[in-house]
XYZ file of C-alpha atoms in Angstrom:
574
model
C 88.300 -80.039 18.405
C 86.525 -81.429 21.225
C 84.572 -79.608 23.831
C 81.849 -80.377 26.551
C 78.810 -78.588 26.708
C 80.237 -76.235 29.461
C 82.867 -75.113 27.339
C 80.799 -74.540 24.218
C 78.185 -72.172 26.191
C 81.578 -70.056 27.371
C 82.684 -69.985 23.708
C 79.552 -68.826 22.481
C 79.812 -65.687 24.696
C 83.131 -65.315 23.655
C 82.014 -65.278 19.747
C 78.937 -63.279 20.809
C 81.732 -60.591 22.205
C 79.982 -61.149 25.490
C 81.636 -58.381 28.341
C 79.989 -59.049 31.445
C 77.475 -61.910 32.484
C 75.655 -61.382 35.659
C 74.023 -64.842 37.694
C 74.391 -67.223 40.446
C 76.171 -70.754 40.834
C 74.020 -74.222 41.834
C 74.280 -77.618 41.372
C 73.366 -78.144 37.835
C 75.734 -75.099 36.708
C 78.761 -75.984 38.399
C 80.120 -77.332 35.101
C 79.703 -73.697 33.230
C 80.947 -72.053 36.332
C 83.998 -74.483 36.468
C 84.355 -73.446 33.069
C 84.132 -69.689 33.546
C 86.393 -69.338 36.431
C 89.116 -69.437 34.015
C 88.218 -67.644 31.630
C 89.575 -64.266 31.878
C 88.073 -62.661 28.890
C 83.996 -62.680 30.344
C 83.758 -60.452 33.637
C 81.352 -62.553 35.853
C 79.170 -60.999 38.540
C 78.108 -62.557 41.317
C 74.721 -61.173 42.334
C 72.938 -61.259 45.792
C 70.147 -62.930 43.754
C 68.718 -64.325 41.093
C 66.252 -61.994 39.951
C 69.028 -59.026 40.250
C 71.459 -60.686 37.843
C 68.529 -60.664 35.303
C 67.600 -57.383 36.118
C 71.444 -56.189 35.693
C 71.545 -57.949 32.389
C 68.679 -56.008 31.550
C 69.913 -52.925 32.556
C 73.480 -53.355 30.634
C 71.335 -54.265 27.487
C 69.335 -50.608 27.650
C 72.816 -49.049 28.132
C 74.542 -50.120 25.381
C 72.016 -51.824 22.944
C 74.167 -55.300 23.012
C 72.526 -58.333 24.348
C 73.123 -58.917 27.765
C 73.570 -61.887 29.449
C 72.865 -63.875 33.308
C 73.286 -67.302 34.213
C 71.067 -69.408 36.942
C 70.800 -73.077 37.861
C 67.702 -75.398 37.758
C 64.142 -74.855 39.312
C 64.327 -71.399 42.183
C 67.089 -70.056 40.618
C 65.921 -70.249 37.169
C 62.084 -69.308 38.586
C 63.958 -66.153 40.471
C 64.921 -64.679 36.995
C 60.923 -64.867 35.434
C 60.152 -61.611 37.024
C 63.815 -60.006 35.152
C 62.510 -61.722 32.098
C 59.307 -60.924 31.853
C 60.204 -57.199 32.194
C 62.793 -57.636 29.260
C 60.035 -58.884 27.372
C 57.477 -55.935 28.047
C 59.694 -53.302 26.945
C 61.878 -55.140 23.871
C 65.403 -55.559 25.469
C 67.803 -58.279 24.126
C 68.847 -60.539 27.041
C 69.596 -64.941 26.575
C 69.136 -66.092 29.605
C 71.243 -69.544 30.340
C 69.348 -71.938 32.747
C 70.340 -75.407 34.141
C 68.255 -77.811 34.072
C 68.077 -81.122 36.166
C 69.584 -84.238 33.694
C 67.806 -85.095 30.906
C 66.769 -88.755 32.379
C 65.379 -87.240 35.550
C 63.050 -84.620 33.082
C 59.565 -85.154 34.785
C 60.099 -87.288 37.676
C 60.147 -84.223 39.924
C 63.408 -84.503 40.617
C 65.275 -82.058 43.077
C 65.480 -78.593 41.885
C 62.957 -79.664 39.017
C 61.071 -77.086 37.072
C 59.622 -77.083 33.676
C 61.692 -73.649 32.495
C 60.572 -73.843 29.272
C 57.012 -73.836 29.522
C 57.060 -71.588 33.086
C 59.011 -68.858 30.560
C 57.088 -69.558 27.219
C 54.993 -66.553 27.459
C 57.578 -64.042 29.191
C 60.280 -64.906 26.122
C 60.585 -64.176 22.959
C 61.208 -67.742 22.008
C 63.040 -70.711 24.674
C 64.764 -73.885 24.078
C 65.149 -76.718 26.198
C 69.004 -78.102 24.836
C 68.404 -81.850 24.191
C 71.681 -82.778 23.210
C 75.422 -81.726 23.415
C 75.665 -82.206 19.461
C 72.591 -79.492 19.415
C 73.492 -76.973 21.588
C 76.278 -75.155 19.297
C 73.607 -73.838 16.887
C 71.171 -73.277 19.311
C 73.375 -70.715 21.386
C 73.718 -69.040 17.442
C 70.264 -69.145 17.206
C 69.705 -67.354 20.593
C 71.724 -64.627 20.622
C 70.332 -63.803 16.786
C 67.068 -64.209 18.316
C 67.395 -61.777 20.893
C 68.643 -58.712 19.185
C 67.009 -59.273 15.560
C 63.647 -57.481 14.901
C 61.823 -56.362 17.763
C 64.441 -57.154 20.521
C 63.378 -59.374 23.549
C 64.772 -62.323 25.744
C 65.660 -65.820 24.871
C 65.794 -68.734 27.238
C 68.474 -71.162 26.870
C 68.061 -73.962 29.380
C 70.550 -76.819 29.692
C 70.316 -80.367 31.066
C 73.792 -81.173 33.373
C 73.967 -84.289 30.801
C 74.325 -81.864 27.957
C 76.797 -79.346 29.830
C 78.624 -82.358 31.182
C 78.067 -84.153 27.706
C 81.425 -83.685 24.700
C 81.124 -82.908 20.990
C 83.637 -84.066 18.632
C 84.495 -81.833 16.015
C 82.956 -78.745 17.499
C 82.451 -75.470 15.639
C 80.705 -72.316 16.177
C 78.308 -71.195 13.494
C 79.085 -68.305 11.372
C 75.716 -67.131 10.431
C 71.778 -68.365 11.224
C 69.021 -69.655 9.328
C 65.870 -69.871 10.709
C 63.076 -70.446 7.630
C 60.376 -68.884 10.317
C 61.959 -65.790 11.202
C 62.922 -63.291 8.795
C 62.309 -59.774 10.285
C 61.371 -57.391 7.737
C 63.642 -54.274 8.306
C 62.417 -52.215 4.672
C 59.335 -50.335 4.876
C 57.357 -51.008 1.846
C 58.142 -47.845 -0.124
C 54.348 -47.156 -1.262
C 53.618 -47.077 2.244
C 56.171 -44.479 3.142
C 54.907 -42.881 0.184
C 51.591 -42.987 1.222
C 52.944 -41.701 5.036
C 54.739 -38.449 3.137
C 51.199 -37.755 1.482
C 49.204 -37.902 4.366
C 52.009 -35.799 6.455
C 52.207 -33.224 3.641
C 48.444 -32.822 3.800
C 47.632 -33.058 7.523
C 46.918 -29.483 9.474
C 47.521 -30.479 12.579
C 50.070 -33.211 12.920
C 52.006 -34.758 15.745
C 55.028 -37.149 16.053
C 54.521 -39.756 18.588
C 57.539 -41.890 19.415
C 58.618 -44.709 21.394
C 61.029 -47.352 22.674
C 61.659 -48.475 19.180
C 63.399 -44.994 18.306
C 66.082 -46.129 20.615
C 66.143 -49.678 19.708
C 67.082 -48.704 16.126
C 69.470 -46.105 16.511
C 66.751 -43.980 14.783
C 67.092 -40.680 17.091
C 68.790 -38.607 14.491
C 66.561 -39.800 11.192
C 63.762 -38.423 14.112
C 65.073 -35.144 14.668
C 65.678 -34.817 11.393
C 62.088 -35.576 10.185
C 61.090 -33.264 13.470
C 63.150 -30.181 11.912
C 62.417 -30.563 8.414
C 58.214 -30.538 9.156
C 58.230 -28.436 12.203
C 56.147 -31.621 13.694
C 55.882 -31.040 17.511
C 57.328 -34.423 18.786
C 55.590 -36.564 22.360
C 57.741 -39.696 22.981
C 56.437 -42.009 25.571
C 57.407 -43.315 28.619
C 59.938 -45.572 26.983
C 60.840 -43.414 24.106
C 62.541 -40.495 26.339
C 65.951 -39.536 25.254
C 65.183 -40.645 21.528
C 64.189 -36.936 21.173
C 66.082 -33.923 23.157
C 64.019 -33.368 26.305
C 65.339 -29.716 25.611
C 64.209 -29.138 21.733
C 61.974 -26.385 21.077
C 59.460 -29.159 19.309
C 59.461 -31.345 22.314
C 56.144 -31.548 24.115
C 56.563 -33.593 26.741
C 55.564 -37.644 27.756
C 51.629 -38.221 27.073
C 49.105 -40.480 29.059
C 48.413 -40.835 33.029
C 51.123 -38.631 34.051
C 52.470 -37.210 31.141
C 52.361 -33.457 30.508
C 49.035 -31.665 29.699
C 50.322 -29.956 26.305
C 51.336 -33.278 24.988
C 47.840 -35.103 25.827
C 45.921 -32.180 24.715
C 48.176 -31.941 21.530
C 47.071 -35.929 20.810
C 43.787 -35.390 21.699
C 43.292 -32.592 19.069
C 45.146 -33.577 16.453
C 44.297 -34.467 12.854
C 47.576 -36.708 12.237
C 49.552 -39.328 14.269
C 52.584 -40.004 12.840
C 53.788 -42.878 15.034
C 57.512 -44.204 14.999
C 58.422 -47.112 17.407
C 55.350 -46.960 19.978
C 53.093 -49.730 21.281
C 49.353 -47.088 22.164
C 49.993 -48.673 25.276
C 46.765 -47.854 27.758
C 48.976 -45.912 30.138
C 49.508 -43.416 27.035
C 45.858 -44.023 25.399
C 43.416 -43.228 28.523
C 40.199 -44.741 27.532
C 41.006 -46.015 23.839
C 37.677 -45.386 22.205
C 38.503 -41.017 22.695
C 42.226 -41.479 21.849
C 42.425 -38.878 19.313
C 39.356 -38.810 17.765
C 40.264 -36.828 14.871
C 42.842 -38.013 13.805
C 44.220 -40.287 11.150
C 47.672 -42.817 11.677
C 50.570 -43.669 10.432
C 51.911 -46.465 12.538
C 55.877 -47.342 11.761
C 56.912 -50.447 13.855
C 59.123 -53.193 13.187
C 56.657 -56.198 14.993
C 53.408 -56.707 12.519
C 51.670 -57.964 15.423
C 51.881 -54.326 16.904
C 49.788 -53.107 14.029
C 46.273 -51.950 15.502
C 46.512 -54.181 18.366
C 44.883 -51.468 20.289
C 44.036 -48.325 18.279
C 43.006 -48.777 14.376
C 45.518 -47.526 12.293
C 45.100 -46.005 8.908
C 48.610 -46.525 7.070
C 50.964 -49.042 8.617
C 54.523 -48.948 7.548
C 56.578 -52.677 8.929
C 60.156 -52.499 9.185
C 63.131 -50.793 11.518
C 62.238 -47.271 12.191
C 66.130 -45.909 11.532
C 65.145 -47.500 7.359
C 61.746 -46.204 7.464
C 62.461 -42.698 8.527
C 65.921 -42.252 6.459
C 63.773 -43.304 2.973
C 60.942 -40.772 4.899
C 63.491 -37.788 5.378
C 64.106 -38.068 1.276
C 60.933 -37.896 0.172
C 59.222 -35.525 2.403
C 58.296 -31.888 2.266
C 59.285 -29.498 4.147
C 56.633 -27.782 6.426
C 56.864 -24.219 8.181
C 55.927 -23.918 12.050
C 52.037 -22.411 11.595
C 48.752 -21.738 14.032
C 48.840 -25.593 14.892
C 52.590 -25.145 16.343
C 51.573 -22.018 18.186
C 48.550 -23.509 19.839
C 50.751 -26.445 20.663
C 53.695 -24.079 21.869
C 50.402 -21.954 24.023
C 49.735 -25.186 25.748
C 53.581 -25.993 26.462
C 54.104 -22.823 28.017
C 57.132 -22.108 30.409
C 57.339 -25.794 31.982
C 55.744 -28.922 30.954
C 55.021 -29.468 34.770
C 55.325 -27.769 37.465
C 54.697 -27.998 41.238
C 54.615 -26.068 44.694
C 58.339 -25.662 46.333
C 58.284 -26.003 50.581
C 61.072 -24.063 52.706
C 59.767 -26.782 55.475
C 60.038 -30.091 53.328
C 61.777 -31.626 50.522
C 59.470 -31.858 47.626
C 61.090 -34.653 45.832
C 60.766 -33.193 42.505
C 62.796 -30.249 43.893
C 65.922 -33.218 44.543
C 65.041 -34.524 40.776
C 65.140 -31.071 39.925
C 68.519 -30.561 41.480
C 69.883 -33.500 40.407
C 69.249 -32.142 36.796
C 71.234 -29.046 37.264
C 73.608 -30.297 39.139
C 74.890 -33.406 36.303
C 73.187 -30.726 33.249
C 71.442 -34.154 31.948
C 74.758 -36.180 31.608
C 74.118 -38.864 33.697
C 72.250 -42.198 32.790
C 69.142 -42.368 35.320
C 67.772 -46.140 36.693
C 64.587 -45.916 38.250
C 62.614 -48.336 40.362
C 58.975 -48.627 40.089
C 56.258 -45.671 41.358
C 55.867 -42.233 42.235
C 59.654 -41.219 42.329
C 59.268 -43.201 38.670
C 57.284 -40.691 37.291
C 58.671 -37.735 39.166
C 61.771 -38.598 37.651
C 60.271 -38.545 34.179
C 58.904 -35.824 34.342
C 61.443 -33.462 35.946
C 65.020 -35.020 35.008
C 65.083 -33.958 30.461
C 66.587 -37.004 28.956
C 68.949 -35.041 26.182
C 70.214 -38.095 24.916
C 68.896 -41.925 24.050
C 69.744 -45.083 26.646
C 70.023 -42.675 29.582
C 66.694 -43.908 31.107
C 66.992 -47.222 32.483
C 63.358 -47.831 33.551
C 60.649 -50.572 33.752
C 57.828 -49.266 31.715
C 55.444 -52.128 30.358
C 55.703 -54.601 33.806
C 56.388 -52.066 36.281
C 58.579 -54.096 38.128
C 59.756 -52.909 41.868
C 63.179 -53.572 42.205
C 64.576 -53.266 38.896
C 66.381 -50.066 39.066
C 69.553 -50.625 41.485
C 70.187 -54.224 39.827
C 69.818 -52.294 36.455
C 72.025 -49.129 37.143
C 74.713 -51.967 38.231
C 74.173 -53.463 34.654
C 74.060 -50.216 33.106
C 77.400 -48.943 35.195
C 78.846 -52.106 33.169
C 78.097 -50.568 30.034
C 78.465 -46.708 30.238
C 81.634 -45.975 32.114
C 81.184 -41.908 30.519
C 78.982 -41.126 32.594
C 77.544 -41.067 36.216
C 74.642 -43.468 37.067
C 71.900 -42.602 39.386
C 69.397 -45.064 40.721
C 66.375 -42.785 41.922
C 64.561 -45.280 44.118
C 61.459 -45.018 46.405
C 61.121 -46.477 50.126
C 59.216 -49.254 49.147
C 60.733 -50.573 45.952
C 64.418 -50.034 47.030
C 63.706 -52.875 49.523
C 62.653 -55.168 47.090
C 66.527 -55.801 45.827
C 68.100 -54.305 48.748
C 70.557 -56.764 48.988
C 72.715 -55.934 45.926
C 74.123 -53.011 47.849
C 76.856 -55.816 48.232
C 77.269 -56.614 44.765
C 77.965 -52.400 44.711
C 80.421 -52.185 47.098
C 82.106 -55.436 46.374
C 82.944 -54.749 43.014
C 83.167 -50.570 43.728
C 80.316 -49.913 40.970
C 79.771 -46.245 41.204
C 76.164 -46.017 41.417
C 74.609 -43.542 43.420
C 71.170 -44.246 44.878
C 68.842 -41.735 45.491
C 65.998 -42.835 48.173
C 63.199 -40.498 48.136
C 61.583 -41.778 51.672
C 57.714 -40.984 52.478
C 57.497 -43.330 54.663
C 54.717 -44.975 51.648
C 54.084 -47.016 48.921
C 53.081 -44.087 47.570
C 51.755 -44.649 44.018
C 49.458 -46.767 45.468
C 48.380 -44.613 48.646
C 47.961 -41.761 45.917
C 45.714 -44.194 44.517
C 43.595 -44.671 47.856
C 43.757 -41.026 48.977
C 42.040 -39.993 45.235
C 39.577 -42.673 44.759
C 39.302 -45.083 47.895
C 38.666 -42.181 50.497
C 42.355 -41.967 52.189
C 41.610 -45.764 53.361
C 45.743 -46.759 53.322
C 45.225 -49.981 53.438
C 48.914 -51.456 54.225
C 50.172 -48.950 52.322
C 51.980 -47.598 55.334
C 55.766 -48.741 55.604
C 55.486 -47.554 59.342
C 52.641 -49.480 60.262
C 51.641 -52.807 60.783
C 49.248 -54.853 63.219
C 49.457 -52.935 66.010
C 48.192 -50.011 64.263
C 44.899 -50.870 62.174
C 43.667 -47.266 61.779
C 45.858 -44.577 60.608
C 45.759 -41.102 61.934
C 47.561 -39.455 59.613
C 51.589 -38.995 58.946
C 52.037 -36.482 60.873
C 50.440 -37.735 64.227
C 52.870 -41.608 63.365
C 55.920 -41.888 66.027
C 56.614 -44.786 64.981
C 60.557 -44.971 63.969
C 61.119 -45.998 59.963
C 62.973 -49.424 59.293
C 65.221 -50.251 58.276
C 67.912 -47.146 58.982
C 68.838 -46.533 54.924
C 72.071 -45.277 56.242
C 72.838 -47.609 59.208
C 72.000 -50.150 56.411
C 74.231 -49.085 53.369
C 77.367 -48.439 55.937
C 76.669 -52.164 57.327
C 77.216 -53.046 53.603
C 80.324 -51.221 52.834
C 78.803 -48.258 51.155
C 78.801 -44.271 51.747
C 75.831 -42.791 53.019
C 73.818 -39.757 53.772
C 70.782 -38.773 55.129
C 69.111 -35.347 54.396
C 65.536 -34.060 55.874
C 66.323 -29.850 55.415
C 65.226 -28.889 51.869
C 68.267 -26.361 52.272
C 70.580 -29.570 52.378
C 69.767 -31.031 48.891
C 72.022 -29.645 46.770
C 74.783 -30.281 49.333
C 73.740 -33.782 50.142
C 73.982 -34.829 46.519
C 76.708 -33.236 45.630
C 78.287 -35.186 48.447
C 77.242 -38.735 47.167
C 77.799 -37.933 43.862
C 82.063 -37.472 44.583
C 81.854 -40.324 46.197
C 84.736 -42.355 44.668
C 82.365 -45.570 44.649
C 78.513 -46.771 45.125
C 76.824 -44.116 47.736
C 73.249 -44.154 48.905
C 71.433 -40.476 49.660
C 68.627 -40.767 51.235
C 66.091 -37.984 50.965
C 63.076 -37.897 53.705
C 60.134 -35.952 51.310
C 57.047 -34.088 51.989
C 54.823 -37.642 52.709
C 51.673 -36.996 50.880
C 53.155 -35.273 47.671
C 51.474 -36.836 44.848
C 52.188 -37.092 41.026
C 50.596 -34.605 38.993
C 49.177 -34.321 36.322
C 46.896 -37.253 36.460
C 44.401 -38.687 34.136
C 42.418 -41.024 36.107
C 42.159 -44.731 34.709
C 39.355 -45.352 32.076
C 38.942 -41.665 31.165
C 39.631 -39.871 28.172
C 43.290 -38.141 27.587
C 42.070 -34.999 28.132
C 40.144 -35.596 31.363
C 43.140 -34.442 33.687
C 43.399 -34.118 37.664
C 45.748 -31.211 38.348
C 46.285 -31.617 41.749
């Protein structure tokens, strides 16, 4: 059978049991596009923009744990989607990315809509290829996909000459399986070092379970709760590890790090045993690395060798998928019964892992993530974009399940979350998503309220407007003397001083509600902390997308805080 190169990319996603690809036509592409408009089977969605169909990709990918998929032409569009794949990349999330490229001949004579893709993406990718011929490009699609959702997940980059999409191979076939001499993940702990792991667990006083993205990469959230039950082991999953442990469960202590809960920070910091399943020691979860748990001895479980004491020294390291590791740990290990160590732990948990002071006068808007909690009882899948609402949101929504926190943890990226609920809507029909969003980051992909209301995805954005980029005025108000420097979504030029919030007449732009019924989609405005509950409850029946916007006490910060640079344990309350 013959095919072009067009055809063979679409028949790849059809052997890859691709659902839904998310991207933007241009010249280069029209072949695949040409191809894809008939083909019934892939559900293609046309973004506003480029970044946004990576970031939905993305966001599909953490919903369902298959690879997702976008599609953008040569040099801005393919540029557009870095900042979606560099985000994949930080936090382990299978995506291939198809590019077009300008024709092979015209490669480096700076042709129109020229970009060197490959090398731009090398270090944001968890490998790239630059297609070089028609004959080629079958195995390399294989190779991709394998790639991308093979030992530690992360994107692939697939870009394609419009010779080689416009170029035919006789005799085409798809492969049925990959070889690739260079990569062969191991997924098999070494069994002396899980024996080694059971020792030191069986002998530690004061141990602690700290778990992370990889949990939920693996499928490993029951072998964890298992190993949890069995030892009594309190259990801290970070930032990107919430939901691989119920945020309800008697052992769970909370997030650690900058502005994760006290009893889980004060549990690492005085603890003789890290058992660590899945997790990175990134700094936001480390404060200053040299007093990370001092006393304390590690087991470090990850699937990526390079991982191994890249940051903090580790003391028995265990290579291979964490759902393997932890099922041969569960056999092994002894049971333990809850002690002294689990009551000081449970002393420091007390009632709430955080807490904070309610207004009558304004919305707090941990009171609206609060509400939204009760409200949905934890089933609903939560995007988030990038700041204070980010944290809020982890801290006072309990993830009871894993993939229901759709969040960019390692790049931080503004503007992920609405493109990424969109991809996650693809992928979870069960159950409701939310996009919690803040003033300033909701603005950053604004546009794919279209895409929303277009296509009738039933996402429901949550705006929690102070009127500030307010991680960053936080920032300035604790260590830079209140000096918001263009941190201010009111001001501008015309005023260089600020006098304060609450003295600004200045009216907010855009209108979040003028804006979202301009683009087709429901919207409501509350400012009455009385009004919450009814305001969401409101978007939330909305058969459709709806946007609720929520205008919150201005200078509410995120507590607790442990200031960059200092130890764990060295914690601003607020």
């Amino acid at each position: 059978m013959n095919k072009t190169g067009a055809q063979i990319v679409i028949d790849a996603m059809l052997k890859e049991d691709v659902e839904v690809v998310f991207g933007y036509p241009g010249g280069v592409v029209i072949p695949i596009f040409d191809v894809l408009y008939d083909t019934k089977e892939i559900n293609f969605i046309l973004t506003r923009h480029e970044q946004a169909a990576a970031h939905a990709a993305d966001g599909f990918a953490r919903a369902t744990g298959k690879t997702g998929v976008c599609i953008a032409t040569s040099g801005p569009g393919a540029t557009n989607i870095m900042t979606g794949l560099a985000t994949a990349y930080l936090d382990s999330i299978p995506m291939v990315a198809i590019t077009g490229q300008v024709a092979s001949p015209l490669l480096g004579t700076d042709a129109f809509q020229e970009a060197d893709i490959v090398g731009i993406s090398r270090p944001i990718t968890k490998h790239n290829f630059l297609v070089k011929s028609v004959d080629e490009l079958p195995k390399v699609l294989k190779q991709a996909f394998h790639i991308a959702n093979t030992g530690r997940p992360g994107p692939v980059l697939v870009d394609i000459p419009l010779d080689v999409s416009r170029g035919v191979m006789e005799n085409y076939s798809y492969p049925e399986e990959v070889s690739l001499r260079s990569y062969k993940p191991n997924l098999n702990g070494h069994a002396k070092q899980i024996e080694k792991a059971a020792e030191m667990i069986s002998q530690s006083k004061k141990p602690v379970i700290f778990a992370g993205g990889g949990i939920i990469h693996s499928g490993a959230d029951k072998e964890l709760k298992e190993l949890a039950e069995k030892t009594n082991i309190p259990v801290t999953t970070t930032f990107m590890g919430l939901g691989g442990f119920p945020g309800d469960h008697p052992l769970f202590i909370g997030m650690p790090g900058m502005h994760g809960a006290k009893c889980a920070n004060f549990t690492l910091q005085e603890c003789d045993l890290i058992i660590s399943v899945g997790a990175r020691f990134d700094d936001r979860v480390t404060g200053y690395v040299q007093s990370f748990a001092p006393n304390a001895s590690i087991i470090h479980m990850d699937i990526d060798p390079a991982a191994i004491s890249k940051i903090i020294k580790v003391d028995v390291p265990v290579v291979g998928d964490a759902k393997n590791i932890l099922t041969a740990l569960n056999k092994i290990i002894k049971k333990r019964k809850a002690d002294s160590w689990n009551d000081q732990v449970n002393e420091w948990k007390g009632e709430k892992l955080f807490s904070y002071t309610d207004s009558d006068s304004e919305i707090k808007p941990q009171a609206v993530i609060e509400k939204l909690y009760d409200i949905t009882k934890g089933e609903a899948l939560v995007a988030t974009e990038v700041g204070q609402h980010q944290m809020w949101a982890a801290q006072y929504f309990r993830y009871l399940k894993p993939r229901t926190l759709i969040s960019s943890g390692g790049l931080g990226t503004m503007g992920f979350g609405m493109p990424a609920a969109m991809g996650a809507a693809f992928g979870n029909r069960s159950l409701p998503v939310v996009d919690i969003a803040g003033d300033g980051s909701i603005q950053m992909n604004i546009q794919e309220l279209a895409t929303l209301a277009i296509n009738n995805i039933p996402v429901k954005v949550i705006i929690l407007n102070n009127s500030y980029l307010g991680m960053v005025r936080q920032w300035q108000q604790l260590f830079f003397n209140r000096r918001y420097s263009s941190t201010c979504l009111r001001g501008g030029s015309l005023c260089p001083v600020c006098n304060g919030p609450e003295n600004c007449t200045k009216k907010y732009i855009p209108d979040f509600v003028k804006l979202a019924e301009s683009y087709n989609v429901a919207a409501f405005r509350c400012d009455e902390p009385a009004e919450v509950e009814n305001v969401l409850r409101k978007g939330l029946e909305v058969d459709g997308p709806a946007v609720m916007e929520f205008i919150v006490s201005q200078e509410e910060n995120v507590y607790p805080m442990v200031p960059a640079g200092k130890p764990l344990d060295d914690i601003l309350e607020g």
